[in-house]
Coordinates of C-alpha atoms and ligand atoms in Angstrom, one line a residue:
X1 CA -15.4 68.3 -13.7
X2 CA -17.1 65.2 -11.6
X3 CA -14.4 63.1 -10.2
X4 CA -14.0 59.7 -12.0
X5 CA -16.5 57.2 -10.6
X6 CA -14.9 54.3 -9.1
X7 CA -17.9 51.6 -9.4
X8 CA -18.7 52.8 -13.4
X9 CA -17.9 55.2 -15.8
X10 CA -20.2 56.3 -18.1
X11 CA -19.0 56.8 -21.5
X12 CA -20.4 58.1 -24.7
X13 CA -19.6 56.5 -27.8
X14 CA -18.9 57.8 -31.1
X15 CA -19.8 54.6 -33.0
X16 CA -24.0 55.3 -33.0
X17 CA -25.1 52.4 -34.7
X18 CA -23.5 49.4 -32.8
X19 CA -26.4 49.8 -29.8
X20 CA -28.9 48.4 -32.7
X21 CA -26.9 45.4 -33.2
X22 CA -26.9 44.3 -29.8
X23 CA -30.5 44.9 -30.1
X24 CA -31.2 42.9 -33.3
X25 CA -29.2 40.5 -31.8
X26 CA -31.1 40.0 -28.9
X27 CA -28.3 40.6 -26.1
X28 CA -30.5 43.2 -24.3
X29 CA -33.7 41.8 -24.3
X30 CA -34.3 38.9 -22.0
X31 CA -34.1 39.4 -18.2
X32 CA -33.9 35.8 -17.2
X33 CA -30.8 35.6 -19.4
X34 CA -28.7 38.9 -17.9
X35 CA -25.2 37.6 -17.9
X36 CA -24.4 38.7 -13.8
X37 CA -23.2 41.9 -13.2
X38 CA -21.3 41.7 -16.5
X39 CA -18.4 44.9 -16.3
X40 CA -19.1 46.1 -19.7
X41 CA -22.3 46.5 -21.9
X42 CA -23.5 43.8 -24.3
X43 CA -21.9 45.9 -26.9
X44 CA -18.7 46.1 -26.2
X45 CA -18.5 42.6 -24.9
X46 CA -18.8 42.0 -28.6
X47 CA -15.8 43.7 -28.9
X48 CA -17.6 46.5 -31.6
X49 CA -16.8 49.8 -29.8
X50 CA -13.8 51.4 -29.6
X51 CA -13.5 53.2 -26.1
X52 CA -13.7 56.7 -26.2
X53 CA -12.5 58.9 -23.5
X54 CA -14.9 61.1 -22.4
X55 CA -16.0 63.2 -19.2
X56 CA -18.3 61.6 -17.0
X57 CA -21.9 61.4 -18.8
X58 CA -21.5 64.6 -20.8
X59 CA -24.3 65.6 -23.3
X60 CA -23.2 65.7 -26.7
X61 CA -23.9 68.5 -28.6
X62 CA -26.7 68.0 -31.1
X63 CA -25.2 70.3 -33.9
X64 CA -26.5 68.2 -36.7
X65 CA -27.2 71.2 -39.1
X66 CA -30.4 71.9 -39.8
X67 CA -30.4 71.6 -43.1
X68 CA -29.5 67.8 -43.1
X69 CA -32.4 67.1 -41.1
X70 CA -35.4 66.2 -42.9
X71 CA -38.5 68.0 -42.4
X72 CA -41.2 65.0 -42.0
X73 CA -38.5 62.1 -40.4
X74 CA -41.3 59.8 -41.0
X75 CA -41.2 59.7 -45.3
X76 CA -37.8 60.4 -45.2
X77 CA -36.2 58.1 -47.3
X78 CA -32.8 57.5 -44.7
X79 CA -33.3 56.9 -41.5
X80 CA -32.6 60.0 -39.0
X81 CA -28.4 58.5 -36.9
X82 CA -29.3 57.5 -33.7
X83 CA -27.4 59.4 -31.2
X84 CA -24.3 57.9 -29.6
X85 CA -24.5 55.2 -27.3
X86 CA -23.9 55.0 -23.8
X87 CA -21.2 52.8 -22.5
X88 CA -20.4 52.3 -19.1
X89 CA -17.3 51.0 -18.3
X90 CA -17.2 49.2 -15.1
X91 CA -14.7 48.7 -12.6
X92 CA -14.4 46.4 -9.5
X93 CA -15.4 48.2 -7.0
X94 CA -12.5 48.4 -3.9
X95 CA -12.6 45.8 -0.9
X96 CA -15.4 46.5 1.8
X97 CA -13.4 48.7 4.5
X98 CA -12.1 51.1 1.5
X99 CA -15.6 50.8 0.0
X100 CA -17.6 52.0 3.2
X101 CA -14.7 54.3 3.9
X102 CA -15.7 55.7 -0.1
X103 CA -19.4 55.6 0.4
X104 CA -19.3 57.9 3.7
X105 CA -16.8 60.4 2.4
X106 CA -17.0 60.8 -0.9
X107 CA -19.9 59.0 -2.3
X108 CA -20.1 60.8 -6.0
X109 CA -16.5 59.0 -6.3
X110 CA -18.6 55.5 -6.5
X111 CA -21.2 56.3 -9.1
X112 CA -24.7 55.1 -8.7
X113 CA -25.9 52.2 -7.1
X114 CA -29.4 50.1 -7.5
X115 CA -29.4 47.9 -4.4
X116 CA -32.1 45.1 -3.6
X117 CA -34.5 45.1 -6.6
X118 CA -37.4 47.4 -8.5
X119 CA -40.1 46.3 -5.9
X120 CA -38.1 46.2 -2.6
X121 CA -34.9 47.8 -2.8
X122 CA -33.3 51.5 -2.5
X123 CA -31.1 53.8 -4.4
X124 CA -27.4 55.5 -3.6
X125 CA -25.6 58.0 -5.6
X126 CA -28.7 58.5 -7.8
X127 CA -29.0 61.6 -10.2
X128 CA -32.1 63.8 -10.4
X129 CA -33.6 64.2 -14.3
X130 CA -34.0 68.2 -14.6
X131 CA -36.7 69.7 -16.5
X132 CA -34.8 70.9 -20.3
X133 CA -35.9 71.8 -23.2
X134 CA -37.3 68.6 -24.3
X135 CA -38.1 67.3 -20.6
X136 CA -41.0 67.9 -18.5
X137 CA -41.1 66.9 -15.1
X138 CA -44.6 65.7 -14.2
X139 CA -43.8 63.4 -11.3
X140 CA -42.8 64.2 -7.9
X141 CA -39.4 62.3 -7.8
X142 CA -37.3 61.8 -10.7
X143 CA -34.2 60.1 -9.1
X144 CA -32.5 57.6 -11.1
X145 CA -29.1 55.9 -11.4
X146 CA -27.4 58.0 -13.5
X147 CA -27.4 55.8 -16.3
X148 CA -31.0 55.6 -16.2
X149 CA -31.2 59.3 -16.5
X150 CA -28.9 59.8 -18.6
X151 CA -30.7 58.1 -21.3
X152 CA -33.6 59.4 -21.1
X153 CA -32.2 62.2 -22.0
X154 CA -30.2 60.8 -25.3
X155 CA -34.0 59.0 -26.7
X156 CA -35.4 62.1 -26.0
X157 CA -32.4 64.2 -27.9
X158 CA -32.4 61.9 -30.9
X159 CA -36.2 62.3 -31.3
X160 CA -36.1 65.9 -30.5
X161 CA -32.7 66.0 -33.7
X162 CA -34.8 64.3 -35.8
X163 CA -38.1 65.3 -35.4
X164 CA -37.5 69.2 -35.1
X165 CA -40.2 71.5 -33.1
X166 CA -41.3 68.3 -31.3
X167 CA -42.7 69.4 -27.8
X168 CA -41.7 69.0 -24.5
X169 CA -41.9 65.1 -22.9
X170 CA -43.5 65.1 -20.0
X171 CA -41.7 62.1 -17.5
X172 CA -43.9 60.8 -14.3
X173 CA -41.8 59.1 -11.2
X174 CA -38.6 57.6 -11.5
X175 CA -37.4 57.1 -7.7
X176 CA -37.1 58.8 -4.4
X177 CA -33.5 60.6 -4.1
X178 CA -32.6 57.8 -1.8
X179 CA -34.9 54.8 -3.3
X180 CA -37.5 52.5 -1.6
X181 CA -41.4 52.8 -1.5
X182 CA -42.8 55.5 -3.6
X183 CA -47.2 55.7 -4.0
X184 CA -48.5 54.1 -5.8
X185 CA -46.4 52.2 -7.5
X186 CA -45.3 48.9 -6.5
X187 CA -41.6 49.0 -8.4
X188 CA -39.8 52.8 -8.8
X189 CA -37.7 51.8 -5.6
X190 CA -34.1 51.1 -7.0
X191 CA -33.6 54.0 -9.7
X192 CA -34.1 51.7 -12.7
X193 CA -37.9 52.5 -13.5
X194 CA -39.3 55.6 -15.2
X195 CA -43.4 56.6 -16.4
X196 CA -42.9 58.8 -19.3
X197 CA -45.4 60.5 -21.6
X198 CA -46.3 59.8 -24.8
X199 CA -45.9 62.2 -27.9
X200 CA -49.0 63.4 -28.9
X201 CA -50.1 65.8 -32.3
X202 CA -51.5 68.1 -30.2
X203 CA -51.8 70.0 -26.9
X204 CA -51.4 67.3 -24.2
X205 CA -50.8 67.0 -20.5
X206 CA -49.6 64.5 -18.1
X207 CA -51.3 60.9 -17.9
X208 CA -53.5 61.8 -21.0
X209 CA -54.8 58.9 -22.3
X210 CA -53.3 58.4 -26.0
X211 CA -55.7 57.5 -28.9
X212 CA -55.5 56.8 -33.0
X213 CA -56.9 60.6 -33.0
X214 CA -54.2 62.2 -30.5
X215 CA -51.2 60.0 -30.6
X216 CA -48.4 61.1 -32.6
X217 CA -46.9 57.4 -33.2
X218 CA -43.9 58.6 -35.5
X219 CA -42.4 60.1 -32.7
X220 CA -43.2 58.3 -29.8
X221 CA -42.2 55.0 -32.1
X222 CA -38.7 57.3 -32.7
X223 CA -38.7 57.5 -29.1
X224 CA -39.3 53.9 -28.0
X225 CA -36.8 52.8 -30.6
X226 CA -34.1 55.1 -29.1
X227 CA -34.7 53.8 -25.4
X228 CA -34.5 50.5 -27.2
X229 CA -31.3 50.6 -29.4
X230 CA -29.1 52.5 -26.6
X231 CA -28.7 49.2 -25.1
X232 CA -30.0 49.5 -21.6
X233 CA -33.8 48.6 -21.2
X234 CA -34.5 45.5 -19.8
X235 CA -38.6 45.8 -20.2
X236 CA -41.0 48.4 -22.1
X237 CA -44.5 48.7 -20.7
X238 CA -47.4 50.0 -23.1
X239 CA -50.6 49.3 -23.2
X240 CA -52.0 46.8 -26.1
X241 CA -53.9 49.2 -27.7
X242 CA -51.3 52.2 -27.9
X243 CA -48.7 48.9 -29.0
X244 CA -51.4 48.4 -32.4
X245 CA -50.8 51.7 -33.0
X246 CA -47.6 52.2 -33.1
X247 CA -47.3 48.5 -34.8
X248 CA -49.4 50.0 -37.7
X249 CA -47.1 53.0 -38.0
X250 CA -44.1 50.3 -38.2
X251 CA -45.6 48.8 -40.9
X252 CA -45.3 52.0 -42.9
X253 CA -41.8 52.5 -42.7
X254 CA -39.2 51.0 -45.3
X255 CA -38.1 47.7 -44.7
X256 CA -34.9 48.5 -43.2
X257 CA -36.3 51.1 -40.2
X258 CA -38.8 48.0 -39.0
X259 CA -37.6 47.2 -35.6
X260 CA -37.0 43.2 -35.3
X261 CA -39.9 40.9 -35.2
X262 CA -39.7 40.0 -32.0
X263 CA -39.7 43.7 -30.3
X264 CA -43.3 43.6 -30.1
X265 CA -45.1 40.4 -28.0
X266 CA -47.0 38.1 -30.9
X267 CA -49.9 35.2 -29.5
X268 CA -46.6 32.8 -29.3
X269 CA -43.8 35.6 -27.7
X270 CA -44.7 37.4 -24.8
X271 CA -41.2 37.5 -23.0
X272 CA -40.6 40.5 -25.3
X273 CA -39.0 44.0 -24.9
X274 CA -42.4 45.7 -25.4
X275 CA -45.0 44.1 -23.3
X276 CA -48.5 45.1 -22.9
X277 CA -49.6 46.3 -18.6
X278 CA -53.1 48.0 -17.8
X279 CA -52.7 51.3 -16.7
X280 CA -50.1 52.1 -19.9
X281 CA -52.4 53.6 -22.2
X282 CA -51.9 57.2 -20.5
X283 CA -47.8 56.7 -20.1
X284 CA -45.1 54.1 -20.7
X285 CA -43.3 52.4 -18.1
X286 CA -39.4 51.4 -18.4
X287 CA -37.6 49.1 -16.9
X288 CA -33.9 49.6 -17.1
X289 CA -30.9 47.8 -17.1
X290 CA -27.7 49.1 -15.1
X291 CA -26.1 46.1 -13.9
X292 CA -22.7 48.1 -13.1
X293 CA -25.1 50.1 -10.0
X294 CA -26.7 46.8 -9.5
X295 CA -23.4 45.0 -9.1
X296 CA -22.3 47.8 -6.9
X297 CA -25.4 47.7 -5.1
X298 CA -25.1 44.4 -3.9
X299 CA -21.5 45.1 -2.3
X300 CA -23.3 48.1 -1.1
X301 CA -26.4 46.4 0.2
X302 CA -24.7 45.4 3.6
X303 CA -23.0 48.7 4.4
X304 CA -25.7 51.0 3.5
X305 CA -27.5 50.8 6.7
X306 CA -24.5 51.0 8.6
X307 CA -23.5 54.5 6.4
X308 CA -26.9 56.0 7.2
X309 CA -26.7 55.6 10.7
X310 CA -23.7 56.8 10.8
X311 CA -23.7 59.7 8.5
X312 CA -25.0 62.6 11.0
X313 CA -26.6 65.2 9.2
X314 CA -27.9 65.7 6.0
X315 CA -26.2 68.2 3.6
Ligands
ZN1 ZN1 -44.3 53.0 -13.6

């Protein structure tokens, strides 16, 4: 068992559907209004989840039985349970000499850190997606804070629950193992963005560009709505066109599934959580939100270059 982080625990919580009231709430969704370096998620600061305690990060089993899940998700007439939520439970992090002392010795004891920011900034303690049974790799560095990672992998479990047989999501770049520029992007540098693949009805591969004909919106909606409601996305990038698509697939769903109005940007709200980039048509881009590694990364940011000179050798 991982030993305890120090900077942030990450915690999964049994109460599934408190993520989508922070969401319809709007506490996620604006990143000119992130309270700074707040210790807990949005959720709990309302004071909704009970803390549960949990190993660091573990995956929860998905042992809904099969029988309970509906065939076609999309007609279904109750919505497929989103999978727990991810809490992490911050802590403040020890006074500099203990936390250098921390960082050189025993680094996986501080948990991941996101220091400078998405376009000029680097990444410590970071956690590498693997390739699963519902993951593809497809990009040459998938290094993320672990929250980052870690849900990635719960959106793609709960679509992969409730949409049964779904294929394999292929994810692009996330970050170098230790952060900073990575081709060609201009962000991907502090662990907290990630390119990942739509679903698509048919056969696909990496950076295929998705269309009414091949896009298979019911999933990559369940998907986008699971990134969403787990509480940690600052930013969703997807090209306009894919956005009408899956818009028009909302519109289909009872009342009640419709995400809030203003997920999607409208001619009068653009600061929204899904917002339309060129280049987004073949792949989504997400911009998440860890402010416990950002919080740690800024105490970090100072003694980082003096831990990598003096660390001596890789391990
Ligand atoms: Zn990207």
């Amino acid at each position: 068992m991982p030993p305890r982080a120090l900077g942030s625990a990450i915690v999964i919580v049994a109460a599934a559907s408190i993520a989508v009231v922070a969401v319809q709430r709007g506490a996620p969704s604006r990143p000119d209004e992130q309270a700074p370096a707040a210790p807990v998620t949005s959720a709990l600061r309302m004071g909704a989840l009970p803390e549960v305690a949990s190993a660091l990060a573990p995956a929860p089993p998905s042992d809904v039985p099969a029988a309970a899940i509906p065939a076609e998700a999309p007609s279904a007439p109750a919505r497929c349970p989103p999978e727990p939520a991810i809490v992490v439970r911050a802590s403040e992090p020890p006074p500099a000499a203990e936390l250098f002392r921390l960082a050189k010795e025993t680094p996986e004891a501080l948990g991941s850190a996101s220091v400078g920011s998405p376009t000029r900034g680097s990444l410590f303690g970071g956690v590498e997606l693997q390739d699963s049974e519902g993951i593809l790799r497809a990009g040459g560095y998938g290094w993320g804070t672990e929250l980052v990672i870690r849900s990635i992998e719960r959106a793609v479990r709960e679509v992969r629950r409730c949409f049964p047989d779904s294929p394999r999501l292929y994810v692009g770049d996330i970050a170098r193992e230790r952060g900073g520029w990575l081709k060609p992007h201009r962000s991907h540098q502090s662990g907290l963005d990630a390119d990942i693949g739509y679903y698509y009805k048919s056969q696909a591969t990496w950076y295929q560009r998705a269309t009414a004909q091949n896009l298979d919106a019911a999933r990559t909606w369940a998907l986008v709505r699971a990134l969403i409601e787990g509480g940690h996305v600052e930013m969703i990038f997807i090209d306009v066109s894919v956005q009408r698509l899956l818009q028009a697939y909302v519109a289909t769903l009872p009342e009640g599934e419709r995400p809030p109005e203003d997920v999607f940007p409208s001619p009068t709200k653009r600061d929204t959580i899904i917002r339309h980039a060129w280049g987004h048509a073949t792949h989504f881009h997400v911009r998440f939100r860890d402010l416990a590694a950002v919080a740690l990364g800024q105490r970090l940011a100072d003694i980082l270059p003096r831990l990598r000179g003096a660390r001596r050798a890789p391990r």
